[in-house]
XYZ file of C-alpha atoms in Angstrom:
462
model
C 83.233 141.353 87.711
C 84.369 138.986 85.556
C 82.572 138.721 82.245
C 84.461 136.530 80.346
C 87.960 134.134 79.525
C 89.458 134.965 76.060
C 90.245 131.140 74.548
C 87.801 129.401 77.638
C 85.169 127.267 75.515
C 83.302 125.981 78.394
C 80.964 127.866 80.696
C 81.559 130.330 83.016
C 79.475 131.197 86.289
C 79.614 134.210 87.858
C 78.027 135.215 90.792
C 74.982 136.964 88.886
C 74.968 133.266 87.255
C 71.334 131.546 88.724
C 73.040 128.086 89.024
C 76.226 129.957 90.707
C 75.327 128.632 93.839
C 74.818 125.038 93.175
C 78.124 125.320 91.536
C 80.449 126.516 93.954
C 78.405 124.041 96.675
C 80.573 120.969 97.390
C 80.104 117.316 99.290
C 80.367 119.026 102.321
C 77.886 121.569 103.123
C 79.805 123.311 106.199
C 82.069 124.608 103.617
C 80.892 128.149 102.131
C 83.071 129.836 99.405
C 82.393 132.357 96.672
C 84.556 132.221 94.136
C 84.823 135.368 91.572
C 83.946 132.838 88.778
C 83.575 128.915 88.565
C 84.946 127.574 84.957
C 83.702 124.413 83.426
C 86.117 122.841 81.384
C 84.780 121.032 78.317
C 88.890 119.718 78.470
C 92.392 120.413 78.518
C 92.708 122.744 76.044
C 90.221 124.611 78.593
C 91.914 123.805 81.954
C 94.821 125.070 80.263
C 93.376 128.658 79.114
C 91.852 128.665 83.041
C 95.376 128.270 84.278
C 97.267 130.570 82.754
C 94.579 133.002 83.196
C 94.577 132.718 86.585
C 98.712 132.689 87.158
C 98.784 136.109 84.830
C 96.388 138.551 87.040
C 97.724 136.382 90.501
C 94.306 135.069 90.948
C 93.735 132.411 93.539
C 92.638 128.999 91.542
C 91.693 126.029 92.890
C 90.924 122.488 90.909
C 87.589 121.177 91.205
C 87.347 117.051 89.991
C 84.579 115.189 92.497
C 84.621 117.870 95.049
C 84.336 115.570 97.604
C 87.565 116.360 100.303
C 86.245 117.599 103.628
C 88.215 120.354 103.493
C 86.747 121.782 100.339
C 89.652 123.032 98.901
C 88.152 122.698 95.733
C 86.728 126.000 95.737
C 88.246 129.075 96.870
C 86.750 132.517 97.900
C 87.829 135.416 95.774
C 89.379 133.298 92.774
C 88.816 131.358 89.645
C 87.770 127.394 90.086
C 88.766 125.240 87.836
C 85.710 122.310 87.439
C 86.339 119.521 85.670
C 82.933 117.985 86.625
C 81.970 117.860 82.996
C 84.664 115.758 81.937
C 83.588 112.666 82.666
C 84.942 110.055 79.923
C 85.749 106.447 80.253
C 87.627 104.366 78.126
C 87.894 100.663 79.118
C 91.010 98.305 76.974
C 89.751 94.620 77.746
C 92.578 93.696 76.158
C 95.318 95.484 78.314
C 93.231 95.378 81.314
C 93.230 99.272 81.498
C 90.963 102.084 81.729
C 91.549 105.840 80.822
C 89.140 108.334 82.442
C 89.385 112.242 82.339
C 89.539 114.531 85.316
C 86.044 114.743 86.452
C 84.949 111.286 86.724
C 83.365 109.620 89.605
C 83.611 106.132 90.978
C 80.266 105.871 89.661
C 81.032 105.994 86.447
C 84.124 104.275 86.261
C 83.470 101.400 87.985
C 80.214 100.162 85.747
C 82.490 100.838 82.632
C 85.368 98.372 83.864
C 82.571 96.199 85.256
C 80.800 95.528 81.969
C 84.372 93.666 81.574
C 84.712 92.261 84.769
C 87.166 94.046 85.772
C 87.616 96.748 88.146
C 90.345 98.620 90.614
C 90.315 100.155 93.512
C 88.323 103.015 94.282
C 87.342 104.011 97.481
C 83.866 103.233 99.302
C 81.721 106.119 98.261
C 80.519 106.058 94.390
C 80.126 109.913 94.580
C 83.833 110.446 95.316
C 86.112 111.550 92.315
C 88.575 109.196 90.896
C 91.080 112.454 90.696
C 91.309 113.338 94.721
C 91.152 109.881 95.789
C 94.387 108.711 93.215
C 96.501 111.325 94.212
C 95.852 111.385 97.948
C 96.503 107.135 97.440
C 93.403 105.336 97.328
C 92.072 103.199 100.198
C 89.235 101.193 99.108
C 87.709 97.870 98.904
C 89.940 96.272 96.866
C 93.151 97.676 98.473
C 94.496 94.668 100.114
C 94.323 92.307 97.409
C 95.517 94.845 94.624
C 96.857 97.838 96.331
C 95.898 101.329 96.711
C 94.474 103.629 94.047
C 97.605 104.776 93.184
C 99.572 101.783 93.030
C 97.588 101.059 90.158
C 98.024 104.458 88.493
C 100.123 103.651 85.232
C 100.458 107.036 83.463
C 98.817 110.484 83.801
C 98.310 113.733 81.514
C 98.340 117.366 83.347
C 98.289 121.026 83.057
C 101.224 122.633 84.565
C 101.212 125.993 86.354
C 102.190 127.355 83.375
C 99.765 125.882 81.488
C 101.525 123.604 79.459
C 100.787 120.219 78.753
C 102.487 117.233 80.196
C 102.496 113.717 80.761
C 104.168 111.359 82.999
C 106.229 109.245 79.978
C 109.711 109.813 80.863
C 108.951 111.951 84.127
C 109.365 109.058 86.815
C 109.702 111.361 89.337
C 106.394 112.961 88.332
C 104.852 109.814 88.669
C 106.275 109.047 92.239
C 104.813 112.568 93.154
C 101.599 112.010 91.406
C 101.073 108.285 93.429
C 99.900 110.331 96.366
C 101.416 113.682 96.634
C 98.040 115.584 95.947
C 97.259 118.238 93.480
C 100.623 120.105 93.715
C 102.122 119.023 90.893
C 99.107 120.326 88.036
C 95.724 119.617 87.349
C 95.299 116.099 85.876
C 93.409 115.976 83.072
C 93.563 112.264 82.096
C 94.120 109.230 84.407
C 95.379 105.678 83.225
C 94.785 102.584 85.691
C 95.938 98.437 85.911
C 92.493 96.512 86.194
C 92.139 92.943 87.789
C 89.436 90.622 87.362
C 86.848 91.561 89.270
C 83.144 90.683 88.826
C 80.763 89.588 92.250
C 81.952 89.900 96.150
C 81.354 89.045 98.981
C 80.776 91.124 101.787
C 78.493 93.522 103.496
C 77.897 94.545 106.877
C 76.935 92.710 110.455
C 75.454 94.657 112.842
C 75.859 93.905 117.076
C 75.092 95.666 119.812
C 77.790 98.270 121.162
C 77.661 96.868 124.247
C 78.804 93.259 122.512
C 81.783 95.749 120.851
C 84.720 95.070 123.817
C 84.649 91.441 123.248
C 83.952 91.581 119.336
C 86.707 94.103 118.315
C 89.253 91.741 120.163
C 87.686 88.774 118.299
C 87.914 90.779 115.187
C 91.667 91.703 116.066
C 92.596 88.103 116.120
C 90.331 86.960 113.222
C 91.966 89.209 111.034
C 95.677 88.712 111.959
C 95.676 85.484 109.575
C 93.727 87.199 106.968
C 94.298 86.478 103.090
C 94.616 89.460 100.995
C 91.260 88.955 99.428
C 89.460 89.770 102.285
C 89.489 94.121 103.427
C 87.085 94.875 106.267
C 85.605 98.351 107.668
C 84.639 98.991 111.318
C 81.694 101.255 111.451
C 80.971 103.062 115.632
C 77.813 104.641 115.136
C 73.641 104.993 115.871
C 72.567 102.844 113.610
C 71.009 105.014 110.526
C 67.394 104.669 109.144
C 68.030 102.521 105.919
C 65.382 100.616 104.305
C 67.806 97.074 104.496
C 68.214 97.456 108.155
C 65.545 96.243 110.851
C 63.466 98.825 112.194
C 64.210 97.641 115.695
C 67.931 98.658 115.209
C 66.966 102.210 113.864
C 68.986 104.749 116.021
C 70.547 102.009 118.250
C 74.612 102.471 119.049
C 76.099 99.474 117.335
C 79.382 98.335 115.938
C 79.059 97.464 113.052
C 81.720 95.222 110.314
C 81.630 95.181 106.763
C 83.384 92.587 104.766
C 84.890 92.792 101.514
C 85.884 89.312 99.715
C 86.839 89.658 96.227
C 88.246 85.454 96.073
C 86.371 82.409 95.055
C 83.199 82.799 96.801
C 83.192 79.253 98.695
C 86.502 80.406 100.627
C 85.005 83.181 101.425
C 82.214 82.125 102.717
C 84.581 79.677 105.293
C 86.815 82.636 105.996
C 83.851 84.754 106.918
C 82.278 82.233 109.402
C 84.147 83.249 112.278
C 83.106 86.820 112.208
C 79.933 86.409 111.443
C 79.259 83.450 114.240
C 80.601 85.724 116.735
C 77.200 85.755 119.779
C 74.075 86.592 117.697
C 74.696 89.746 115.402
C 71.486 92.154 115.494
C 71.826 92.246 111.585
C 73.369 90.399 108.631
C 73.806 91.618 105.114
C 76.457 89.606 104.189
C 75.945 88.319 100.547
C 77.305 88.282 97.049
C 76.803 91.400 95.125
C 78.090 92.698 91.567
C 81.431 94.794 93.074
C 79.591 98.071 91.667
C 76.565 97.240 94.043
C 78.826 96.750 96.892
C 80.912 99.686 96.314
C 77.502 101.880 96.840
C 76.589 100.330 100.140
C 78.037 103.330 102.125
C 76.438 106.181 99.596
C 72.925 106.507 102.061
C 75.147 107.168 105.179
C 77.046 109.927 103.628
C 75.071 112.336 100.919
C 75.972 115.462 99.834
C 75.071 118.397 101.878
C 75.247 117.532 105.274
C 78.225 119.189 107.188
C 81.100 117.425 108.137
C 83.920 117.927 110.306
C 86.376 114.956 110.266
C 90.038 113.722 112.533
C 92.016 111.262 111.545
C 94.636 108.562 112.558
C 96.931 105.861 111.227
C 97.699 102.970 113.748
C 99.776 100.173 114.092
C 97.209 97.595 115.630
C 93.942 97.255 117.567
C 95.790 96.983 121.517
C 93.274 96.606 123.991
C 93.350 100.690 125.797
C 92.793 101.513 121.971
C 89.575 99.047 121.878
C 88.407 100.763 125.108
C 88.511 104.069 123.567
C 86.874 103.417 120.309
C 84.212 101.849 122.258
C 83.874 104.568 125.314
C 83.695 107.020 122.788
C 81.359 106.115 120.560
C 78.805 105.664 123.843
C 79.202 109.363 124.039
C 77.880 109.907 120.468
C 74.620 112.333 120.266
C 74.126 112.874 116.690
C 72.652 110.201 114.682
C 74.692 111.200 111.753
C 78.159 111.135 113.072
C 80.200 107.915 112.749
C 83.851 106.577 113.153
C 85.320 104.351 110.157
C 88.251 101.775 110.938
C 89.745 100.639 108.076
C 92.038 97.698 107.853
C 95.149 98.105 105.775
C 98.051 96.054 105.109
C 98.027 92.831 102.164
C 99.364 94.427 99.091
C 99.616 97.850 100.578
C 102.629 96.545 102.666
C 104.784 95.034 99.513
C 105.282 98.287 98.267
C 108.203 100.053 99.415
C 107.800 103.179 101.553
C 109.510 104.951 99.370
C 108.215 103.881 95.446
C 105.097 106.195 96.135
C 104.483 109.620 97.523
C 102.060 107.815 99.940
C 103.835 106.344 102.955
C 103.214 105.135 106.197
C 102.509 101.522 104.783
C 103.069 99.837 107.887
C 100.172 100.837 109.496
C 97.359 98.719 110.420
C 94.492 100.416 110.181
C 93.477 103.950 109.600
C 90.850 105.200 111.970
C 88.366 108.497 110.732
C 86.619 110.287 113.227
C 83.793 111.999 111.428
C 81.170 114.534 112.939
C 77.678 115.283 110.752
C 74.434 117.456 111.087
C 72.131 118.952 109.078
C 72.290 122.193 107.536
C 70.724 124.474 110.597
C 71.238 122.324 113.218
C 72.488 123.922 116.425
C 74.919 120.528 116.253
C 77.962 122.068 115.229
C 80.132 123.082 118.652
C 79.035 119.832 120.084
C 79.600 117.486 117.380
C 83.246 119.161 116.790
C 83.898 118.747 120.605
C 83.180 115.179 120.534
C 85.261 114.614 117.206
C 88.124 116.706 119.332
C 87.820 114.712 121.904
C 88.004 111.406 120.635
C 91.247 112.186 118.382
C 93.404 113.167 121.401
C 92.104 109.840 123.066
C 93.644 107.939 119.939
C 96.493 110.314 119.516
C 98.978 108.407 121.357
C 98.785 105.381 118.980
C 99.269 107.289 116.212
C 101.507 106.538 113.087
C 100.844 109.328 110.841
C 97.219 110.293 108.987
C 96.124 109.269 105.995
C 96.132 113.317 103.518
C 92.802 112.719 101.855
C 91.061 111.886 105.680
C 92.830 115.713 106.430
C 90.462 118.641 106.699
C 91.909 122.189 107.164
C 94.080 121.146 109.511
C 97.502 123.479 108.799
C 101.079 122.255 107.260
C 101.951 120.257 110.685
C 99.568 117.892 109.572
C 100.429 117.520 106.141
C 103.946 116.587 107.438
C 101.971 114.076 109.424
C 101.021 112.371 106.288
C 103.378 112.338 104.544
C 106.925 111.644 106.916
C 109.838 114.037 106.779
C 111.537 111.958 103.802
C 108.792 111.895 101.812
C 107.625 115.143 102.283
C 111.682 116.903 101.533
C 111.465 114.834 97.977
C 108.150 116.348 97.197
C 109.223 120.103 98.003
C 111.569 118.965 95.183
C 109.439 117.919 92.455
C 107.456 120.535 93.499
C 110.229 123.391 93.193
C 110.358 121.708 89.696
C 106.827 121.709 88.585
C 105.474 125.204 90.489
C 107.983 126.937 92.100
C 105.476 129.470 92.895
C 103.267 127.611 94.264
C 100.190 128.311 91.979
C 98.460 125.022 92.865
C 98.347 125.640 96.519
C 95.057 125.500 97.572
C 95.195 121.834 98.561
C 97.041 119.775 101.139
C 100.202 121.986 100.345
C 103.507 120.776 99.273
C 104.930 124.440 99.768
C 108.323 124.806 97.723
C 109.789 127.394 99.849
C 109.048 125.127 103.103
C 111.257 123.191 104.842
C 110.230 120.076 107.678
C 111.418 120.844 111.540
C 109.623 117.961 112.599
C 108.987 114.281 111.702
C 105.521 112.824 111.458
C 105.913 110.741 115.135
C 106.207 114.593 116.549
C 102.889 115.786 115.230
C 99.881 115.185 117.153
């Protein structure tokens, strides 16, 4: 049992601890690890005392920030967490139009901080999702196609090492490049520094139609948002409509495809570019207004709390082509749960001026990434069914596929992580990485082993 970390000023929870098991549970409540001990870190001079503790007895250790990836790799069974949930500062400069913000801080409370400025950047959909995950998986988000992914915006970064030294990014671009969406391979980040953009109101929210209306409308939508300006990201939701207090009662439990907008321009254009969507037959619901960006950024928060179980596929695509339409729609008919949901994103705008190879996140060509996700409730005799349907419906999109998105992976094995990241991409990361832990101490994550070599490219996994 272990009692104690000589040097570790934060708390640690063992499994005699009474709040052990609220400590090890994560976003997802399907996952169900037991850790030997969970460390809070009151900061890096902690994480660092955590890591080498770990690497000298060959403990397992895994890096705790949000804890929100599907795959719950941020705790392990049988080893030593590292939880930076306590570190939760935010620093906004006005005058550089930057933030800094530690480890273990949420969209929810970075995004108030940078709003009190009116400013913001982009950060996902979910305020319960950790800034640290979602910046070094990329960063899709609201804001994406006017300003560019999470980690486009990532400027400089402080870590812990697997030796448990620390480091920052000055004069380590190739750090940096790994950093901008290779995962948590490279150390535990202790410190994050972003580009803001002015940023105050959108508009946006969701409209609600019928399924049955969803043939005609997604190939509506498809052309509507072939011209679109940068300003303007938008979200397919396939689901039973859920139970929330801003939605009709009438529409409770009904299939539906639903489309939230996100316009972050001069309201009045907006508002024109919008019309076309929202005009489309009669919608069965319209929330469309203009809300402070922190507002909007919570909309999705109801529809995903913590503790349900999850079980998630995912897909990057080109385009919307009509077979494609047909099988998001024939699909979602087949839905039983009225938790489970699939999320279209569309990508492109600033995503696309990057060059495939300036970040560790590629694939941005694609169109739109497409996440197949399957909830119930703890207890529920939901799971085989609601995995079969999620199974099902991937191998249906699986022939338009680009690639997958790494933080939409669950446990899915190392021929998806090639998936996400490309061949190329993937060979320059087992570099850094052979560099930074050459023995693999940070691997439980969406591993960049060192001693691994690709066979395949991305277009051959499926």
């Amino acid at each position: 049992m272990m009692r104690e970390i000589p040097g570790f000023a934060g708390q640690l929870i063992t499994p005699r601890a009474t709040e052990y098991d609220s400590a090890r549970a994560l976003w997802n409540g399907a996952i169900d690890r037991r850790p030997a001990a969970i460390a809070r870190c009151g900061g890096a001079a902690d994480v660092q005392v955590v890591v080498r503790y770990a690497r000298e007895r060959g403990l397992p250790l895994s890096v705790r920030g949000g804890g929100h990836g599907v795959g719950g790799t941020a705790v392990c069974d049988g080893g030593l967490v590292a939880d930076l949930s306590r570190m939760r500062t935010v620093h906004v400069d006005p005058r550089t139009e930057t933030v800094t913000a530690a480890g273990g801080v949420l969209w929810g409370d970075l995004d108030p901080a940078t709003h009190r400025f009116g400013l913001a950047t982009t950060g996902g959909i979910v305020t319960h999702t950790g800034i640290a995950g979602l910046t070094l998986g990329g960063g899709i988000g609201w804001l994406m196609r006017a300003h560019g992914l999470t980690a486009d915006n990532l400027l400089h970064a402080e870590l812990v090492t697997a030796d448990g030294e620390r480091i920052t990014t000055d004069a380590r671009p190739e750090l940096l490049w790994a950093l901008r969406g290779g995962g948590g391979n490279f150390g535990v980040v202790t410190r994050f520094r972003y580009r803001l953009h002015p940023v105050t109101e959108v508009l946006g929210g969701p409209v609600l139609w019928p399924l049955d209306d969803a043939p005609g409308l997604l190939r509506h939508y498809r052309d509507w948002i072939a011209e679109a300006p940068d300003e303007l990201t938008t979200i397919i939701s396939l689901r039973k409509a859920p139970p929330l207090p801003a939605l009709p009662e009438a529409v409770h439990g009904r299939l539906v495809c639903a489309i939230t907008s996100c316009w972050c321009g001069p309201p009045e254009a907006g508002a024109a570019v919008l019309a076309p969507l929202r005009s489309y037959r009669r919608p069965l619901a319209d929330l469309t207004r203009l809300r402070p960006y922190p507002e909007h950024q919570a909309l999705q928060d109801p529809t995903v709390p913590h503790g349900w179980h999850y079980y998630w596929k995912s897909s990057e695509v080109a385009a919307l082509p009509d077979d494609l339409i047909d099988v998001l729609v024939e699909h979602t008919a087949r839905v039983a749960s009225p938790r489970s949901y699939t999320l279209v994103f569309q990508l492109g705008g600033a995503i696309t001026r990057v060059p495939e190879d300036a970040t560790a996140y590629p694939h941005r060509s694609a169109g739109h990434a497409i996440n197949i996700n399957g909830a119930w409730l703890p207890g529920e005799p939901a799971a085989d069914r609601e995995t079969a349907w999620v199974r099902d419906f991937f191998h249906a999109v699986a022939p338009h596929q680009l690639g997958v998105y790494v933080n939409f992976l669950g446990n899915e094995g190392q021929a998806r992580v090639l998936a996400a990241y490309g061949e190329g991409t993937y060979r320059q990361l087992v570099r850094i990485k052979e560099v930074y832990d050459p023995d693999n101490v940070f691997r439980h994550n969406q591993n960049i082993d060192p001693a691994s070599s690709p066979l395949a490219t991305a277009q051959d996994v499926v």
